Coordinates of C-alpha atoms in Angstrom, one line a residue:
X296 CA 24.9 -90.4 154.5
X297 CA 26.2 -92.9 152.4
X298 CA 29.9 -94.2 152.6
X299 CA 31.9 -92.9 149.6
X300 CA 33.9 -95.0 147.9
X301 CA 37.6 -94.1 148.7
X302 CA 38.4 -93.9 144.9
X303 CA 35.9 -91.3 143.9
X304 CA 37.8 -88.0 145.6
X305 CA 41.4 -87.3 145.4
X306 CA 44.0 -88.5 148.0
X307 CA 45.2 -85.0 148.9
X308 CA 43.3 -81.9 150.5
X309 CA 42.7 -79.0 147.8
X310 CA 43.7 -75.5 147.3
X311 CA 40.9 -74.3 144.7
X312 CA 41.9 -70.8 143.1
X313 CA 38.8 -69.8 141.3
X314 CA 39.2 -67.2 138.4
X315 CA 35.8 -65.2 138.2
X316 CA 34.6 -66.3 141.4
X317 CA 31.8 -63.3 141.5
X318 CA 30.9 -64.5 137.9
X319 CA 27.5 -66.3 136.8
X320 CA 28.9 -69.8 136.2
X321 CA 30.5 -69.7 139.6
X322 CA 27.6 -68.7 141.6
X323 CA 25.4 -70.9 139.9
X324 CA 27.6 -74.4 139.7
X325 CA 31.0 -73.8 140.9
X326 CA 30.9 -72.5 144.4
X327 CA 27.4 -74.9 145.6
X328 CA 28.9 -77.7 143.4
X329 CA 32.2 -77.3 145.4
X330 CA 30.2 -76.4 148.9
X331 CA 28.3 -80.1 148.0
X332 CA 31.9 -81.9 147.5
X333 CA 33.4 -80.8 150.3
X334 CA 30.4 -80.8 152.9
X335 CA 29.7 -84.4 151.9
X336 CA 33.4 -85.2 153.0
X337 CA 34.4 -85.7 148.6
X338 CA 37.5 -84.1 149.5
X339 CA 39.4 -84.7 152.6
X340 CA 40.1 -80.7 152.8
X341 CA 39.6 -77.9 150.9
X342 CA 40.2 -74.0 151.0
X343 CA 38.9 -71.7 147.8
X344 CA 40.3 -68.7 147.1
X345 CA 38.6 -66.7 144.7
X346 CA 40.2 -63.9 142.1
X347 CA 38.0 -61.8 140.3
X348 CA 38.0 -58.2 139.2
X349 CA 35.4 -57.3 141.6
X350 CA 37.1 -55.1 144.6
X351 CA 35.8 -57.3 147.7
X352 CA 37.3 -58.7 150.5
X353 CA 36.6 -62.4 152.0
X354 CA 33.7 -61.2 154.1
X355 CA 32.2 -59.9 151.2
X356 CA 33.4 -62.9 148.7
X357 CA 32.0 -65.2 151.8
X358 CA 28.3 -63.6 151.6
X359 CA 28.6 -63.9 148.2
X360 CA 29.1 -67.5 148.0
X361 CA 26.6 -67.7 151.0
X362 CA 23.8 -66.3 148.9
X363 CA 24.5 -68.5 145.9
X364 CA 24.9 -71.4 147.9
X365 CA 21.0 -70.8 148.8
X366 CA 19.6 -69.7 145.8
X367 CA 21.2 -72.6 143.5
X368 CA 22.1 -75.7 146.2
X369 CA 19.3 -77.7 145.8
X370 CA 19.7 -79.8 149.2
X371 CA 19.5 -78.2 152.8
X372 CA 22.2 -76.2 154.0
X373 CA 23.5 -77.1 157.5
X374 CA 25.0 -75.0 159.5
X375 CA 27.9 -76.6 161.2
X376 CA 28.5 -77.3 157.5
X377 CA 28.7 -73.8 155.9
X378 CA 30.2 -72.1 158.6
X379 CA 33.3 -75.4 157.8
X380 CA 33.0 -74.3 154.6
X381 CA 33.0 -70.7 154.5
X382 CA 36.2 -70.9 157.6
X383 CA 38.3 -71.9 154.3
X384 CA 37.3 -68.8 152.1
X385 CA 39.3 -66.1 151.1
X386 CA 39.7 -63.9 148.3
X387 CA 42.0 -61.9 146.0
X388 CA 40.7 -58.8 143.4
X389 CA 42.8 -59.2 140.1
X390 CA 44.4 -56.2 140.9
X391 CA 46.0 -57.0 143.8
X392 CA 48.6 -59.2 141.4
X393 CA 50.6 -62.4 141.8
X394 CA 52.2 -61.5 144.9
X395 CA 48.7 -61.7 147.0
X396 CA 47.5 -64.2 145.2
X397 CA 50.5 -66.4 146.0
X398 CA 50.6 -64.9 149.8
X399 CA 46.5 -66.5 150.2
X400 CA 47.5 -70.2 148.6
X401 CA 50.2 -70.3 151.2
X402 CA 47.8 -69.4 154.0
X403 CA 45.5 -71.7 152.6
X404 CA 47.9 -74.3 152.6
X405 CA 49.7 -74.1 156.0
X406 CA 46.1 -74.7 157.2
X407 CA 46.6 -78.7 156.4
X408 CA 48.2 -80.6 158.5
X409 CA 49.4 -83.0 155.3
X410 CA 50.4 -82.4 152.0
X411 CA 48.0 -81.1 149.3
X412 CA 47.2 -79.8 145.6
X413 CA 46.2 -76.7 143.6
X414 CA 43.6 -76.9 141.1
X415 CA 43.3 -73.5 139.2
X416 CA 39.3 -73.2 137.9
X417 CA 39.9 -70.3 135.1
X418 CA 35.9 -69.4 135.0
X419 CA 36.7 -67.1 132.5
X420 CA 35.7 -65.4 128.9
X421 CA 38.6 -67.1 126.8
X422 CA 40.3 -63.6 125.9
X423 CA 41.3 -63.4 129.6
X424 CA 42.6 -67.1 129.8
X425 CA 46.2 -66.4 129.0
X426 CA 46.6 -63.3 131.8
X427 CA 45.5 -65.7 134.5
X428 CA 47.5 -68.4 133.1
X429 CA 50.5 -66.1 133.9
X430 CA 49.3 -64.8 136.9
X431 CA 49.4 -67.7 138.1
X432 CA 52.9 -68.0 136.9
X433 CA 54.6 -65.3 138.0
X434 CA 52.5 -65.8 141.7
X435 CA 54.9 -69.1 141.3
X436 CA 51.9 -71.7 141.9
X437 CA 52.5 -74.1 139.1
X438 CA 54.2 -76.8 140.9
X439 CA 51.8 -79.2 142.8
X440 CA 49.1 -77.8 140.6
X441 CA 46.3 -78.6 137.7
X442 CA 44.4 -75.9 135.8
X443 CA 40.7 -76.2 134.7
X444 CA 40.1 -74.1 131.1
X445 CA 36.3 -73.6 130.2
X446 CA 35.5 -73.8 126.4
X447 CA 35.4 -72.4 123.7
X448 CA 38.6 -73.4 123.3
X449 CA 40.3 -71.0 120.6
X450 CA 37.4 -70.2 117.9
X451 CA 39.7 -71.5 114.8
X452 CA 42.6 -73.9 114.2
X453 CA 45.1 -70.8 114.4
X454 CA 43.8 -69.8 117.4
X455 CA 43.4 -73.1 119.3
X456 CA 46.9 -73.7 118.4
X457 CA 48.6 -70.4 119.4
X458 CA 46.3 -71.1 122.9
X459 CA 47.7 -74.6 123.0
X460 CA 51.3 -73.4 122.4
X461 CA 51.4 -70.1 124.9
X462 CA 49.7 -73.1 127.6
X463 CA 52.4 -75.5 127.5
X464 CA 54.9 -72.8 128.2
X465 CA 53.7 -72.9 131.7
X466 CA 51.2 -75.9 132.2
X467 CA 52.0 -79.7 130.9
X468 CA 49.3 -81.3 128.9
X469 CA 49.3 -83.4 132.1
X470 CA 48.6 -80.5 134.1
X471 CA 45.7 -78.9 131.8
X472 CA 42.1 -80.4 132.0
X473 CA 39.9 -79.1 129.4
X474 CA 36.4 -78.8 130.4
X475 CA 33.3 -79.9 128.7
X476 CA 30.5 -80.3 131.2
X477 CA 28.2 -82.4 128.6
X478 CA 30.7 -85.4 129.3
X479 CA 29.9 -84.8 133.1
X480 CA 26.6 -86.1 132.9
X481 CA 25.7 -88.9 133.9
X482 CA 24.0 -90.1 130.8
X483 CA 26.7 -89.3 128.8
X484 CA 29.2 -91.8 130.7
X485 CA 25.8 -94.1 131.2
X486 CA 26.5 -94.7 127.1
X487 CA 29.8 -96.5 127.5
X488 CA 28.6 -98.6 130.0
X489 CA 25.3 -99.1 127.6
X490 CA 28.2 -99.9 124.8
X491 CA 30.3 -101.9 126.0
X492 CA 28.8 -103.6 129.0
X493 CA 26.5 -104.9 126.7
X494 CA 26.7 -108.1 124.2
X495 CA 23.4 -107.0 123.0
X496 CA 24.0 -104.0 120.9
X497 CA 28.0 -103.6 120.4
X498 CA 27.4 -106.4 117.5
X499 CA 24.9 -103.9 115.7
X500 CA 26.9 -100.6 116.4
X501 CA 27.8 -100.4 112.9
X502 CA 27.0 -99.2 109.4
X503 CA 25.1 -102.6 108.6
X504 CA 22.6 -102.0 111.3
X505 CA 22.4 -98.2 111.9
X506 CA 20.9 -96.1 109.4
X507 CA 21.2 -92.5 110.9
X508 CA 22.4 -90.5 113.8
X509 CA 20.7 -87.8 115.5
X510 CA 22.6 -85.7 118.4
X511 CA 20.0 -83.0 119.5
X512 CA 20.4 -80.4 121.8
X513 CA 17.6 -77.7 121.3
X514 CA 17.5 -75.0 123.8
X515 CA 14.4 -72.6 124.8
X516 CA 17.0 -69.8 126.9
X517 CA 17.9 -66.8 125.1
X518 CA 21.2 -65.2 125.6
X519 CA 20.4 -62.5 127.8
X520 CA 23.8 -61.0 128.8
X521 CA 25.6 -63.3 127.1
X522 CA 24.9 -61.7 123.7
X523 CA 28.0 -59.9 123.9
X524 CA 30.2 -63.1 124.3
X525 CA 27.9 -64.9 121.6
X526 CA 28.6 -62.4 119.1
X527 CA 32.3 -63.3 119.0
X528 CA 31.1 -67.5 119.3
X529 CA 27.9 -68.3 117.6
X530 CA 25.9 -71.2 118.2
X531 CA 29.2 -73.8 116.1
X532 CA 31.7 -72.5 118.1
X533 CA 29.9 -72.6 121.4
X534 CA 28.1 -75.9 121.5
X535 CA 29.1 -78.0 117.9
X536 CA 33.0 -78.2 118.0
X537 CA 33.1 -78.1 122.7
X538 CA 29.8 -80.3 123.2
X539 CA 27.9 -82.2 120.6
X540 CA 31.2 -83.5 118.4
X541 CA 32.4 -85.0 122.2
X542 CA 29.2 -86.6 122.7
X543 CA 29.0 -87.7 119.3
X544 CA 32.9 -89.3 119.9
X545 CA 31.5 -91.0 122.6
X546 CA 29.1 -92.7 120.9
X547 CA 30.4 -93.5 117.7
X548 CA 34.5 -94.9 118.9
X549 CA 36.2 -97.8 118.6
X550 CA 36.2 -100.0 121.7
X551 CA 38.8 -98.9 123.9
X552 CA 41.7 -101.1 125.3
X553 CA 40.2 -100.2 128.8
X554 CA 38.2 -97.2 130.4
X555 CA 41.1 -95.7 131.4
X556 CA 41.7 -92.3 130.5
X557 CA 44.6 -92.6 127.7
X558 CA 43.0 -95.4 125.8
X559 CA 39.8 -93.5 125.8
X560 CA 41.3 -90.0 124.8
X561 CA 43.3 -92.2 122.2
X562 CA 40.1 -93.6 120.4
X563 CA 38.2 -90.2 120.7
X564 CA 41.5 -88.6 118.6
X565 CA 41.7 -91.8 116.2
X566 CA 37.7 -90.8 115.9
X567 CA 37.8 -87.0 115.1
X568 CA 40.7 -88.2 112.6
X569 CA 38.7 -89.7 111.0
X570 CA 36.1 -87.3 110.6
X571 CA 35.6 -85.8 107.3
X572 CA 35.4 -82.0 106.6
X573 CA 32.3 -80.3 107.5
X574 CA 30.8 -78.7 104.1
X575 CA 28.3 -75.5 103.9
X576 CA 26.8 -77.4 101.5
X577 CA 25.6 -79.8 104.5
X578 CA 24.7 -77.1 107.1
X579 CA 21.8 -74.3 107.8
X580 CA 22.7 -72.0 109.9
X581 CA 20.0 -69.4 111.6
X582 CA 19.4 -66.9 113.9
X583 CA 15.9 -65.7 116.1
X584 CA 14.2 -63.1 114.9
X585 CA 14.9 -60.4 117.3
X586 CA 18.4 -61.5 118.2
X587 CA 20.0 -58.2 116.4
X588 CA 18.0 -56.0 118.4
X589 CA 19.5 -57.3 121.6
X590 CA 22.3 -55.6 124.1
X591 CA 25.6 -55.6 122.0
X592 CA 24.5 -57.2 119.3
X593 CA 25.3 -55.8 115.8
X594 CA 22.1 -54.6 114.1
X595 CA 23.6 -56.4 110.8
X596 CA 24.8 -59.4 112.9
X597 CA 25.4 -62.7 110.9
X598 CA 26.1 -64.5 113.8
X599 CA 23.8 -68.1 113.9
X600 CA 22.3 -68.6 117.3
X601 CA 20.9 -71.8 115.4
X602 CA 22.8 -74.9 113.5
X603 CA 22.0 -78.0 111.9
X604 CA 24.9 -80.2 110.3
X605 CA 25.6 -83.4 108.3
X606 CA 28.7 -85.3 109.1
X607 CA 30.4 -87.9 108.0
X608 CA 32.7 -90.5 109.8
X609 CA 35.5 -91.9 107.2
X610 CA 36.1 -95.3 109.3
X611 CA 35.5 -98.9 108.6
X612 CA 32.3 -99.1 111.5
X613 CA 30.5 -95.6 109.9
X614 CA 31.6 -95.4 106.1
X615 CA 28.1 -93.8 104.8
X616 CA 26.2 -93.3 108.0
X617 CA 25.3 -89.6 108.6
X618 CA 25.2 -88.0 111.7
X619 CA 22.9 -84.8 111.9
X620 CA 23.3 -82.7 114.7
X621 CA 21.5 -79.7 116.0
X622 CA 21.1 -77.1 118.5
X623 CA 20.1 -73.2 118.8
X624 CA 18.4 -70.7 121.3
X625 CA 14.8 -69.7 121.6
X626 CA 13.8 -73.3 120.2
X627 CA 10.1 -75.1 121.1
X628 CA 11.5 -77.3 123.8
X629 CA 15.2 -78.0 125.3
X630 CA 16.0 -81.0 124.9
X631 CA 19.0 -83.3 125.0
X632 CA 19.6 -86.8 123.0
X633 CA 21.0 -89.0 121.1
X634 CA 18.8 -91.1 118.4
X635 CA 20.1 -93.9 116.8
X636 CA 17.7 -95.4 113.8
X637 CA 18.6 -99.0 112.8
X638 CA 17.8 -100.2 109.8
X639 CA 14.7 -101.5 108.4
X640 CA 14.4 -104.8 106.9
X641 CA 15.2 -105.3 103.2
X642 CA 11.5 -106.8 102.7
X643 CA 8.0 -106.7 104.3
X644 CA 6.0 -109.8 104.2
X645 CA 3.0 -107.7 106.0
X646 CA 0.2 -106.5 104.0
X647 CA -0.7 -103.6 102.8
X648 CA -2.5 -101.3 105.8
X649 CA -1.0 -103.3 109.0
X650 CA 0.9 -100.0 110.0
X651 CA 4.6 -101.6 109.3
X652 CA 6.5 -98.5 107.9
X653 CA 3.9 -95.7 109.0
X654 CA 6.6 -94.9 111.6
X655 CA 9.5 -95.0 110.4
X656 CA 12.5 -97.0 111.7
X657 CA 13.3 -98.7 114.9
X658 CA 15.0 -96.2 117.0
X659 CA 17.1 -96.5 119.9
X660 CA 17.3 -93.1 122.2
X661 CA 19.6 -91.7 125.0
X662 CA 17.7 -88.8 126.8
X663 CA 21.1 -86.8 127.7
X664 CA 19.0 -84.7 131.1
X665 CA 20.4 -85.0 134.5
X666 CA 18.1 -87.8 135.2
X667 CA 18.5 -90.1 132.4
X668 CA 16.3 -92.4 130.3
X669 CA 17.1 -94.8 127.3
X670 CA 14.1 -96.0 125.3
X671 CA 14.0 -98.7 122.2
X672 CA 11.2 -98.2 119.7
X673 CA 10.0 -101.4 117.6
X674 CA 6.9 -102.7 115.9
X675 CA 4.9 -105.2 118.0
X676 CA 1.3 -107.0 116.8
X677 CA -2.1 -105.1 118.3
X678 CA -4.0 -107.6 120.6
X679 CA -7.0 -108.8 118.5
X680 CA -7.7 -110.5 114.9
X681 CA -5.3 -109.8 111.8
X682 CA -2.3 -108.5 111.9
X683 CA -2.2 -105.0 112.4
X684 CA 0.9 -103.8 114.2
X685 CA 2.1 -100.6 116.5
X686 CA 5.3 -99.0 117.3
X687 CA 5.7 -99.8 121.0
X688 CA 9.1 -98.7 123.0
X689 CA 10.6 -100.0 126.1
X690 CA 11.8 -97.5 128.3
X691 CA 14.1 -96.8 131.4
X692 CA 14.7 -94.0 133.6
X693 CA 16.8 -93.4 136.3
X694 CA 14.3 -93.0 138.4
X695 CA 13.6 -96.8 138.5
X696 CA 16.2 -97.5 140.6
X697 CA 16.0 -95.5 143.4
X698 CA 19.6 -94.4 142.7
X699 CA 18.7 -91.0 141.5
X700 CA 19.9 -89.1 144.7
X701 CA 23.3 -90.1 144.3
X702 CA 23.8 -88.7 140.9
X703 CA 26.5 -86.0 140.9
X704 CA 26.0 -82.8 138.9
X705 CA 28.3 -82.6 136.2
X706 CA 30.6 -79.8 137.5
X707 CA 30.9 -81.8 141.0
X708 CA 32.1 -85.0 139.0
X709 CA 34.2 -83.1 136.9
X710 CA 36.2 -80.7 139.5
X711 CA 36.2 -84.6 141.3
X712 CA 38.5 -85.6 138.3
X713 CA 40.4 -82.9 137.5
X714 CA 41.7 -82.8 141.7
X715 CA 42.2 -86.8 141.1
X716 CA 44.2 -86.3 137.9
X717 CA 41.8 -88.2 135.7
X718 CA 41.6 -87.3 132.3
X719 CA 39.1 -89.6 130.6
X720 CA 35.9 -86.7 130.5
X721 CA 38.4 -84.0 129.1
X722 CA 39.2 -82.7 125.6
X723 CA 43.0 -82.9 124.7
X724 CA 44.9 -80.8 122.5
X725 CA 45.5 -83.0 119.7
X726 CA 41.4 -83.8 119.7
X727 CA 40.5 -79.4 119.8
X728 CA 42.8 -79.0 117.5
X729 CA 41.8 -82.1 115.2
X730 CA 37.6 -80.3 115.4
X731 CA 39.1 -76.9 114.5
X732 CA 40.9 -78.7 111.6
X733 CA 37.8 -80.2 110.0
X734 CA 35.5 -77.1 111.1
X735 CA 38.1 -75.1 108.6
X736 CA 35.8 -75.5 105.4
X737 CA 32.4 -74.3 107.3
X738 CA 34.3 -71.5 109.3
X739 CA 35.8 -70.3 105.7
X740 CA 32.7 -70.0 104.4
X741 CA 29.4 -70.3 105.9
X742 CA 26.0 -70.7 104.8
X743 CA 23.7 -67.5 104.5
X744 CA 21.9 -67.4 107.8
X745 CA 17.9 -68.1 107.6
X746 CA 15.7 -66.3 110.2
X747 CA 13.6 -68.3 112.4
X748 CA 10.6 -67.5 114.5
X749 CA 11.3 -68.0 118.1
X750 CA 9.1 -70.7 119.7
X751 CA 10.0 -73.2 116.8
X752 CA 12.6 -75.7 115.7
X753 CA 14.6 -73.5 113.5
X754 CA 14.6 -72.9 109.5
X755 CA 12.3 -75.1 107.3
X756 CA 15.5 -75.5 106.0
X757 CA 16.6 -78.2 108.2
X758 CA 13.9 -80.1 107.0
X759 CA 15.6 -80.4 103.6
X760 CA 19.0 -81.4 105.0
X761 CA 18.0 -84.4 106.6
X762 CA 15.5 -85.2 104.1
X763 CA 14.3 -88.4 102.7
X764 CA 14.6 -88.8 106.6
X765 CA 13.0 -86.5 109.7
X766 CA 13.9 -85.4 112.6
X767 CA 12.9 -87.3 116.0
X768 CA 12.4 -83.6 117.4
X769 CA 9.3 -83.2 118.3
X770 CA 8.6 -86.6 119.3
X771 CA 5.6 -88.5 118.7
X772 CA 4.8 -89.9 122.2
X773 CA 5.8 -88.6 125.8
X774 CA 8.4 -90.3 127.8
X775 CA 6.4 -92.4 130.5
X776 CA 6.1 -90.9 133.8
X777 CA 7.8 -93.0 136.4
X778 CA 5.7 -91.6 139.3
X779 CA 2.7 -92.6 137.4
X780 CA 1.1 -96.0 138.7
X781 CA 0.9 -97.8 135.8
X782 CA 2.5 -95.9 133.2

């Protein structure tokens, strides 16, 4: 195994108390993600206790975590490693109350030798956020401790600052990390090293050179038993304000001072400041046909598993430039990028029929999966007599440097953070509350909602809103296979 680097983990062994430890986001990222951490020696110790409603006991919690360790850890399992693991296991059912909870931290703790931290994981529904927040307070484990909330946070401004206020009466914004596992990725911290590692295009990030901006994040999953939750959410308030406005933050800020997690979170707030008001007028919204027939849905829902916005960024660098984003469920492929379309030139010498402008502008595109890839589109002369030209694209993957096996899944680099203190992939008040602010006009009064077929990319609406441009979405070639000789 490789030597980590001794800045990566945190200093201190951890006490994880996990809020909805039997739930699906637990057995599916939490518990392997923090089985991978800790067996790959991330953390110097850790003990989990997990708190649920469920009525189980730490045997049962332990084959629990056992069986979603297999079905979703996708490296071998040793043996000597899980049964280290699962040694530091215990659990608590919610009704059991504070005084059990705090009676397994201190078992958990008196098992280290040296002196450690809490780290509270609330994977919970957002209406059940505040009763473990003071669970945890009256079980008196604040001190020594940071608290993990999972989005959405709030679903308006009011809310998001009621949730903010009844937080800080028991948790310092210091203590409170605000999780948005899109930032986790990889490719999305690949971009600021892309930005501003890189004399090449920082020059051009601007509204002289860039056109357009397209953040995409189509999905092909329904809801399944999520429709419940969805009904409350909808696809703005799930993914828009908690995902694709912090990816789009990341792309679009000024240079911070250093990568450091104040200046960062300081240029991400001057950013959403500067953010105009979303308008109906610059949104479709839509929902699957068949989405009101589902479990818990209402058969008159007008809830939009489907949006498509314009935005604007009222700042020296983007005065003018729109950003479109998009996502939804049941969509023709899930995908995630960014694509960022420079301007053409003012004037074409070429003559008429030698392909310039047949394919639109240069584009310069982030591929957002787990394994990422970057590729720049241009025009480039065809071999041969004349001067007919083709829109060629370099490209890069991950995979070219053999370094793809040490890429962290986002939940393992972001439960790294949150035990190391480090806020710079976290959402802060001021910036949630800032989104809810500028969401206020849309959220006041939405845009009918168009039905789209599942299987396709949402209402021909969309087409209209982006219109005299088009979406990148389907793309016109394939990303190169990099196990293909040659490609």
């Amino acid at each position: 195994m490789a030597k980590i680097p001794p800045d990566v983990g945190p200093r201190h062994a951890q006490v994880v108390v996990l809020f909805g430890a039997t739930g699906d986001l637990a057995r599916r990222k939490l518990i392997p993600g923090l089985y991978h951490l800790a067996s790959a020696g991330f953390i110097p110790g850790c003990r989990i206790v997990g708190v649920s409603l469920d009525n189980l006991d730490a045997d049962a919690f332990r084959q629990l975590a056992k069986s979603a360790i297999d079905e979703f850890f996708n490296r071998k399992v040793n043996d000597a490693e899980w049964n280290a693991f699962a040694s530091g296991l215990d659990y608590v059912p919610l009704g059991a109350g504070p005084a059990a909870l705090r009676d397994a931290v201190h078992r958990a703790e008196a098992t280290f030798t040296g002196e450690s931290r809490r780290l509270h994981y609330l994977s919970v529904p957002p209406s059940a956020a505040l009763s473990a927040v003071h669970m945890l307070a009256d079980a008196q484990l604040v001190e020594r401790s940071r608290i993990v909330m999972e989005k959405p946070f709030g679903t308006d401004l009011t809310s998001a600052v009621l949730l903010n206020t009844r937080l800080h009466e028991v948790f310092s914004e210091e203590q409170i990390f605000r999780i948005d596992h899109f930032l986790g990725k990889e490719p999305a911290q690949n971009i600021l090293a892309f930005r501003f590692a890189n004399g090449l295009f920082e020059p051009i990030w601007n509204r002289n050179f860039i056109d357009h901006v397209q953040i995409d994040v189509p999905e092909t999953l329904s809801l399944g038993k999520r429709s419940g939750f969805y009904e409350q959410t909808g696809a703005y308030r799930d993914m828009v304000v908690t995902h694709l406005f912090q990816i789009l933050a990341f792309m679009a800020m000024e240079p911070p001072t250093s990568l450091e997690p104040v200046p960062i979170s300081e240029e991400k707030n001057k950013l959403f400041r500067s953010m105009l008001p979303i308008q109906s007028a610059h949104v479709v919204r839509g929902q699957y046909n068949g989405y009101r027939s589902e479990e818990g849905v209402d058969p008159e829902s007008e809830t939009e598993t489907f949006i498509a916005l314009k935005c604007f960024i009222d700042n020296w660098r983007w005065a003018g430039v729109p950003f479109f984003l998009r996502t939804g469920k049941r969509l023709a492929e899930g995908q995630r990028i960014i694509s960022i379309a420079f301007r053409e030139p003012p004037k074409s010498m070429f003559p008429a029929g030698s392909g310039v402008g047949e394919h639109g502008p240069d584009h310069l595109t982030f591929d957002l999966a787990d394994a990422s890839k970057v590729s720049l589109s241009f025009y480039g002369k065809r071999p041969g007599p004349g001067m007919r030209l083709d829109k060629l694209s370099l490209q890069f993957a991950m995979h070219d440097t053999g370094l793809i096996g040490d890429v962290l899944e986002a939940y393992e680099r972001l439960i790294l953070d949150a035990m190391r203190g480090d806020h710079t992939l976290f959402n802060t008040a001021e910036g949630i509350e800032r989104l809810w602010q500028v969401s206020t006009p849309l959220l006041q009064s939405p845009p009918r909602v168009h039905l789209y077929a599942p299987g396709s990319w949402g209402p021909t609406a969309i087409h209209q809103l982006i219109a005299p441009h088009a979406w990148r979405l389907p793309f016109e070639r394939a990303w190169r296979d990099p196990n293909r000789i040659g490609s």
